[in-house]
């Protein structure tokens, strides 16, 4: 509930901040992986597509852990 204190929440404040860090790290990686690529180059590079997919999964999983 919105009235939960950090002490009683299932995810501690430290964990919550760590998840934000995970999201930001994944965003930085996506930017680095795709720098200088247009959409057609990106689509043609299976390794980059897979790396970005993984970072998007990481973002989603981390977001699900934020209260």
Short mmCIF file of C-alpha atoms in Angstrom, two decimals:
data_model
loop_
_atom_site.label_atom_id
_atom_site.label_comp_id
_atom_site.label_asym_id
_atom_site.label_seq_id
_atom_site.Cartn_x
_atom_site.Cartn_y
_atom_site.Cartn_z
CA UNK A 1 0.00 0.00 0.00
CA UNK A 2 1.06 3.59 -0.49
CA UNK A 3 1.15 4.11 3.27
CA UNK A 4 3.80 1.41 3.82
CA UNK A 5 6.96 2.56 5.52
CA UNK A 6 10.33 1.66 4.04
CA UNK A 7 10.94 -0.59 7.04
CA UNK A 8 7.84 -2.69 6.37
CA UNK A 9 8.07 -2.74 2.58
CA UNK A 10 9.11 -6.03 0.98
CA UNK A 11 11.84 -4.19 -0.96
CA UNK A 12 14.18 -2.14 1.21
CA UNK A 13 15.23 1.39 0.29
CA UNK A 14 18.73 0.12 -0.55
CA UNK A 15 17.29 -2.54 -2.86
CA UNK A 16 14.99 0.03 -4.48
CA UNK A 17 17.91 2.35 -5.17
CA UNK A 18 19.89 -0.58 -6.56
CA UNK A 19 17.09 -1.35 -9.01
CA UNK A 20 17.15 2.27 -10.22
CA UNK A 21 20.90 1.85 -10.74
CA UNK A 22 20.27 -1.35 -12.73
CA UNK A 23 17.80 0.50 -14.97
CA UNK A 24 20.21 3.38 -15.56
CA UNK A 25 23.08 0.97 -16.29
CA UNK A 26 20.95 -0.87 -18.85
CA UNK A 27 19.98 2.41 -20.53
CA UNK A 28 23.65 3.41 -20.80
CA UNK A 29 24.47 0.00 -22.33
CA UNK A 30 21.67 0.28 -24.89
CA UNK A 31 22.92 3.71 -25.89
CA UNK A 32 26.50 2.41 -26.24
CA UNK A 33 25.43 -0.69 -28.17
CA UNK A 34 23.35 1.29 -30.68
CA UNK A 35 25.47 4.42 -31.04
CA UNK A 36 25.87 5.37 -34.70
CA UNK A 37 23.36 2.76 -35.91
CA UNK A 38 20.24 3.47 -37.88
CA UNK A 39 17.23 1.19 -37.66
CA UNK A 40 18.18 -0.96 -40.64
CA UNK A 41 21.72 -1.50 -39.32
CA UNK A 42 20.31 -2.35 -35.90
CA UNK A 43 17.83 -4.87 -37.32
CA UNK A 44 20.61 -6.51 -39.36
CA UNK A 45 22.89 -6.96 -36.32
CA UNK A 46 21.50 -9.96 -34.43
CA UNK A 47 24.02 -9.67 -31.60
CA UNK A 48 23.11 -6.05 -30.92
CA UNK A 49 19.39 -6.83 -31.13
CA UNK A 50 19.83 -9.64 -28.59
CA UNK A 51 21.94 -7.45 -26.28
CA UNK A 52 19.33 -4.69 -26.35
CA UNK A 53 16.55 -7.24 -25.74
CA UNK A 54 18.40 -8.47 -22.66
CA UNK A 55 18.83 -4.93 -21.35
CA UNK A 56 15.11 -4.29 -21.89
CA UNK A 57 14.35 -7.43 -19.87
CA UNK A 58 16.67 -6.18 -17.12
CA UNK A 59 14.86 -2.83 -17.13
CA UNK A 60 11.48 -4.53 -16.86
CA UNK A 61 12.55 -6.89 -14.08
CA UNK A 62 14.16 -4.06 -12.12
CA UNK A 63 11.07 -1.85 -12.56
CA UNK A 64 8.90 -4.65 -11.16
CA UNK A 65 10.98 -4.58 -7.96
CA UNK A 66 10.38 -0.86 -7.32
CA UNK A 67 7.58 -0.27 -4.82
#
